[in-house]
Amino acid sequence: GGEVVVAAACTASLATYLLPQRRSAWGAASSEERNETIGIASDITGATLGTLLLLGSGYALEGSYLAGAGVPDPYARALRTSLIEMEAAALSTGLSNMIKRLSGRCRPRSWKTDRCGDTDLDFDAFPSGHTTPVAAIAGARLNLALRTTGDAAPRLGALALAEVATVVTMALRIGSGAHSWQDVGAGMILGHVTGFAIAATHPIQPTRTPYAAGALPEPAPEPAAITWSWAF
């Protein structure tokens, strides 16, 4: 029940994209030229493609962590983490869209002589929609990493990838002329908070399976890994 509600709410939040765009007098921090090459690079590190790349690499690393901990069906269980990350990315994107529609801030590439452009796309700078979903994945992975026992290297690696993607995307969005620093900063904060909160709504439980590599001394130590619980 609760699992379905959370997933449905996160997915439904994407409908905020359809809200009418406000055009405010909030100008960009500076006027910048459009850089298409840097913009394309930011499409790879952030937004939809960057999110998918992070989900794929994170799934592989999570499966590796669970396999090393001796958890049965590690890659099937790793899908649980991917689902939570997808929820975080979806909800953060929905919230970002809503704030964009309400704030109506001008993009740097559209800000000329203290005036903005003539289309709705010129006024949806705040916050950065490219930055928010990858930052949400970072927030979800941070939540899990803080509660991980045993060899946390794969999970820390997944967290590092998400944080790097977030920072690189922030820099690229500024360099492309699409955003001011406040836009990407807000996207980073919104994403991290949303991802951390979504992960926190999903309980995790320790596995009773020790490491697969060799026997453990008696008495058995604390469980070597934790996985998301299937109970809400």
Short mmCIF file of C-alpha atoms in Angstrom, two decimals:
data_model
loop_
_atom_site.label_atom_id
_atom_site.label_comp_id
_atom_site.label_asym_id
_atom_site.label_seq_id
_atom_site.Cartn_x
_atom_site.Cartn_y
_atom_site.Cartn_z
CA GLY A 1 0.00 0.00 0.00
CA GLY A 2 2.47 2.60 1.17
CA GLU A 3 5.00 1.65 -1.49
CA VAL A 4 2.47 2.19 -4.25
CA VAL A 5 1.38 5.54 -2.80
CA VAL A 6 4.95 6.88 -2.70
CA ALA A 7 5.72 5.70 -6.23
CA ALA A 8 2.44 7.11 -7.55
CA ALA A 9 2.94 10.46 -5.83
CA CYS A 10 6.47 10.81 -7.20
CA THR A 11 5.30 9.98 -10.71
CA ALA A 12 2.26 12.25 -10.51
CA SER A 13 4.45 15.18 -9.51
CA LEU A 14 5.79 15.28 -13.07
CA ALA A 15 2.45 16.76 -14.12
CA THR A 16 3.66 20.11 -12.77
CA TYR A 17 5.43 20.50 -16.11
CA LEU A 18 2.01 21.40 -17.55
CA LEU A 19 1.51 24.39 -15.25
CA PRO A 20 1.51 27.81 -16.96
CA GLN A 21 4.86 29.60 -16.93
CA ARG A 22 5.00 32.86 -15.02
CA ARG A 23 7.13 35.65 -16.53
CA SER A 24 8.59 37.64 -13.66
CA ALA A 25 10.97 40.59 -13.58
CA TRP A 26 13.62 38.46 -11.85
CA GLY A 27 16.62 38.82 -14.10
CA ALA A 28 19.68 36.63 -14.49
CA ALA A 29 22.84 37.27 -12.49
CA SER A 30 24.51 38.31 -15.74
CA SER A 31 23.98 38.27 -19.48
CA GLU A 32 25.75 35.33 -21.16
CA GLU A 33 26.02 33.93 -24.66
CA ARG A 34 24.53 30.55 -25.51
CA ASN A 35 27.10 27.77 -25.85
CA GLU A 36 25.55 24.81 -27.65
CA THR A 37 28.53 22.48 -27.18
CA ILE A 38 28.58 22.90 -23.41
CA GLY A 39 24.81 22.59 -23.40
CA ILE A 40 25.01 19.21 -25.14
CA ALA A 41 27.61 18.07 -22.61
CA SER A 42 25.25 19.03 -19.78
CA ASP A 43 22.53 16.91 -21.41
CA ILE A 44 24.84 13.91 -20.95
CA THR A 45 25.81 14.53 -17.33
CA GLY A 46 22.42 15.77 -16.12
CA ALA A 47 18.72 15.79 -17.00
CA THR A 48 17.21 12.55 -18.37
CA LEU A 49 20.31 11.01 -19.95
CA GLY A 50 22.53 11.77 -16.99
CA THR A 51 19.91 10.29 -14.66
CA LEU A 52 19.73 7.09 -16.70
CA LEU A 53 23.52 6.76 -16.75
CA LEU A 54 23.64 7.16 -12.98
CA LEU A 55 20.86 4.63 -12.48
CA GLY A 56 22.70 2.07 -14.61
CA SER A 57 26.08 2.50 -12.95
CA GLY A 58 24.46 2.62 -9.52
CA TYR A 59 22.59 -0.62 -10.17
CA ALA A 60 25.82 -2.39 -11.12
CA LEU A 61 27.63 -1.10 -8.03
CA GLU A 62 24.74 -1.93 -5.70
CA GLY A 63 24.58 -5.45 -7.10
CA SER A 64 28.33 -5.78 -6.60
CA TYR A 65 28.02 -4.66 -2.99
CA LEU A 66 25.22 -7.10 -2.23
CA ALA A 67 27.00 -9.95 -4.03
CA GLY A 68 30.15 -9.32 -2.01
CA ALA A 69 28.08 -9.40 1.16
CA GLY A 70 26.66 -12.79 0.22
CA VAL A 71 23.10 -11.55 -0.17
CA PRO A 72 20.93 -13.96 -2.21
CA ASP A 73 19.87 -12.70 -5.65
CA PRO A 74 21.96 -9.54 -5.29
CA TYR A 75 21.11 -7.98 -8.63
CA ALA A 76 17.41 -8.60 -8.17
CA ARG A 77 17.59 -6.89 -4.79
CA ALA A 78 19.61 -4.05 -6.30
CA LEU A 79 16.56 -3.13 -8.36
CA ARG A 80 15.01 -1.97 -5.09
CA THR A 81 17.62 0.74 -4.73
CA SER A 82 17.20 1.75 -8.37
CA LEU A 83 13.45 2.11 -7.84
CA ILE A 84 14.00 4.44 -4.88
CA GLU A 85 16.46 6.51 -6.90
CA MET A 86 13.92 6.77 -9.72
CA GLU A 87 11.29 7.98 -7.26
CA ALA A 88 13.70 10.59 -5.92
CA ALA A 89 14.59 11.81 -9.41
CA ALA A 90 10.92 11.99 -10.43
CA LEU A 91 9.75 13.87 -7.35
CA SER A 92 12.64 16.32 -7.44
CA THR A 93 11.93 17.00 -11.11
CA GLY A 94 8.26 17.59 -10.35
CA LEU A 95 9.11 20.01 -7.56
CA SER A 96 11.66 21.74 -9.78
CA ASN A 97 9.07 22.20 -12.52
CA MET A 98 6.60 23.70 -10.06
CA ILE A 99 9.15 26.19 -8.74
CA LYS A 100 10.18 27.07 -12.30
CA ARG A 101 6.60 27.87 -13.23
CA LEU A 102 6.09 30.02 -10.13
CA SER A 103 9.44 31.84 -10.05
CA GLY A 104 9.68 32.81 -13.72
CA ARG A 105 13.35 33.74 -13.63
CA CYS A 106 15.12 34.75 -16.82
CA ARG A 107 17.96 32.67 -18.25
CA PRO A 108 21.37 34.35 -18.66
CA ARG A 109 21.38 33.67 -22.41
CA SER A 110 18.00 35.42 -22.68
CA TRP A 111 18.89 38.40 -20.47
CA LYS A 112 19.81 41.32 -22.73
CA THR A 113 20.01 44.98 -21.67
CA ASP A 114 18.03 44.24 -18.52
CA ARG A 115 15.22 42.60 -20.45
CA CYS A 116 14.32 38.95 -20.93
CA GLY A 117 13.27 37.11 -24.08
CA ASP A 118 9.82 36.58 -25.53
CA THR A 119 9.12 32.88 -24.92
CA ASP A 120 8.23 30.86 -21.83
CA LEU A 121 11.51 28.96 -22.15
CA ASP A 122 13.35 32.20 -21.45
CA PHE A 123 11.73 32.43 -18.01
CA ASP A 124 12.20 28.93 -16.53
CA ALA A 125 15.74 29.20 -15.20
CA PHE A 126 15.15 28.71 -11.47
CA PRO A 127 15.99 26.07 -10.34
CA SER A 128 18.14 24.04 -12.73
CA GLY A 129 16.15 21.09 -14.04
CA HIS A 130 19.31 19.39 -15.31
CA THR A 131 20.94 19.50 -11.88
CA THR A 132 17.99 18.51 -9.70
CA PRO A 133 17.46 14.82 -10.65
CA VAL A 134 21.13 13.81 -10.48
CA ALA A 135 21.42 15.63 -7.15
CA ALA A 136 18.35 13.69 -5.96
CA ILE A 137 20.10 10.42 -6.73
CA ALA A 138 23.11 11.67 -4.78
CA GLY A 139 20.84 12.49 -1.84
CA ALA A 140 19.27 9.03 -1.87
CA ARG A 141 22.68 7.37 -2.05
CA LEU A 142 23.96 9.53 0.79
CA ASN A 143 21.11 8.33 2.98
CA LEU A 144 21.94 4.70 2.28
CA ALA A 145 25.70 5.19 2.60
CA LEU A 146 25.29 6.67 6.08
CA ARG A 147 23.59 3.45 7.20
CA THR A 148 25.80 0.98 5.37
CA THR A 149 27.86 -1.60 7.26
CA GLY A 150 30.65 -3.82 6.01
CA ASP A 151 32.60 -3.02 2.85
CA ALA A 152 30.90 0.19 1.74
CA ALA A 153 33.27 0.85 -1.18
CA PRO A 154 30.73 0.09 -3.97
CA ARG A 155 28.07 2.27 -2.37
CA LEU A 156 30.52 5.06 -1.69
CA GLY A 157 31.63 4.78 -5.30
CA ALA A 158 28.03 5.15 -6.45
CA LEU A 159 27.64 8.18 -4.20
CA ALA A 160 30.83 9.72 -5.56
CA LEU A 161 29.63 9.27 -9.15
CA ALA A 162 26.36 11.03 -8.36
CA GLU A 163 28.09 13.90 -6.57
CA VAL A 164 30.56 14.37 -9.41
CA ALA A 165 27.73 14.32 -11.95
CA THR A 166 25.93 16.96 -9.90
CA VAL A 167 28.90 19.31 -9.65
CA VAL A 168 29.90 18.87 -13.30
CA THR A 169 26.32 19.47 -14.44
CA MET A 170 26.15 22.65 -12.35
CA ALA A 171 29.31 23.97 -13.98
CA LEU A 172 28.19 23.02 -17.48
CA ARG A 173 24.77 24.62 -17.10
CA ILE A 174 26.40 27.88 -16.07
CA GLY A 175 28.91 27.62 -18.91
CA SER A 176 26.18 26.98 -21.46
CA GLY A 177 24.45 30.23 -20.57
CA ALA A 178 21.35 28.39 -19.37
CA HIS A 179 21.59 29.21 -15.67
CA SER A 180 22.95 31.59 -13.08
CA TRP A 181 24.78 30.19 -10.06
CA GLN A 182 21.70 30.58 -7.87
CA ASP A 183 19.72 28.35 -10.24
CA VAL A 184 22.13 25.44 -10.10
CA GLY A 185 22.70 25.90 -6.38
CA ALA A 186 18.98 25.67 -5.72
CA GLY A 187 18.75 22.59 -7.93
CA MET A 188 21.57 20.94 -6.02
CA ILE A 189 19.95 21.62 -2.63
CA LEU A 190 16.45 20.67 -3.75
CA GLY A 191 17.70 17.43 -5.26
CA HIS A 192 19.75 16.37 -2.25
CA VAL A 193 16.98 17.11 0.24
CA THR A 194 14.32 15.36 -1.84
CA GLY A 195 16.47 12.30 -2.51
CA PHE A 196 17.52 11.96 1.11
CA ALA A 197 13.90 12.27 2.27
CA ILE A 198 12.55 9.74 -0.23
CA ALA A 199 15.22 7.22 0.77
CA ALA A 200 14.35 7.78 4.43
CA THR A 201 10.73 6.78 3.80
CA HIS A 202 11.86 3.32 2.75
CA PRO A 203 12.95 1.14 5.69
CA ILE A 204 16.12 -0.88 5.46
CA GLN A 205 16.99 -4.01 7.38
CA PRO A 206 20.27 -5.86 8.00
CA THR A 207 20.94 -9.04 6.11
CA ARG A 208 21.83 -12.04 8.24
CA THR A 209 24.16 -13.32 5.57
CA PRO A 210 27.89 -12.79 6.27
CA TYR A 211 30.53 -12.15 3.66
CA ALA A 212 30.75 -14.76 0.98
CA ALA A 213 34.57 -14.84 0.99
CA GLY A 214 35.50 -17.40 3.61
CA ALA A 215 34.20 -18.40 7.01
CA LEU A 216 33.76 -15.89 9.79
CA PRO A 217 35.15 -16.42 13.27
CA GLU A 218 32.84 -17.17 16.18
CA PRO A 219 30.96 -15.44 17.61
CA ALA A 220 29.55 -13.97 14.43
CA PRO A 221 29.98 -10.21 14.12
CA GLU A 222 27.28 -7.72 13.33
CA PRO A 223 25.58 -8.18 9.94
CA ALA A 224 27.88 -7.17 7.11
CA ALA A 225 25.34 -5.52 4.86
CA ILE A 226 22.02 -3.77 4.86
CA THR A 227 19.36 -3.89 2.18
CA TRP A 228 16.09 -2.10 1.60
CA SER A 229 13.16 -3.88 3.24
CA TRP A 230 10.28 -4.95 1.07
CA ALA A 231 7.86 -3.97 3.85
CA PHE A 232 6.78 -0.36 4.02
#
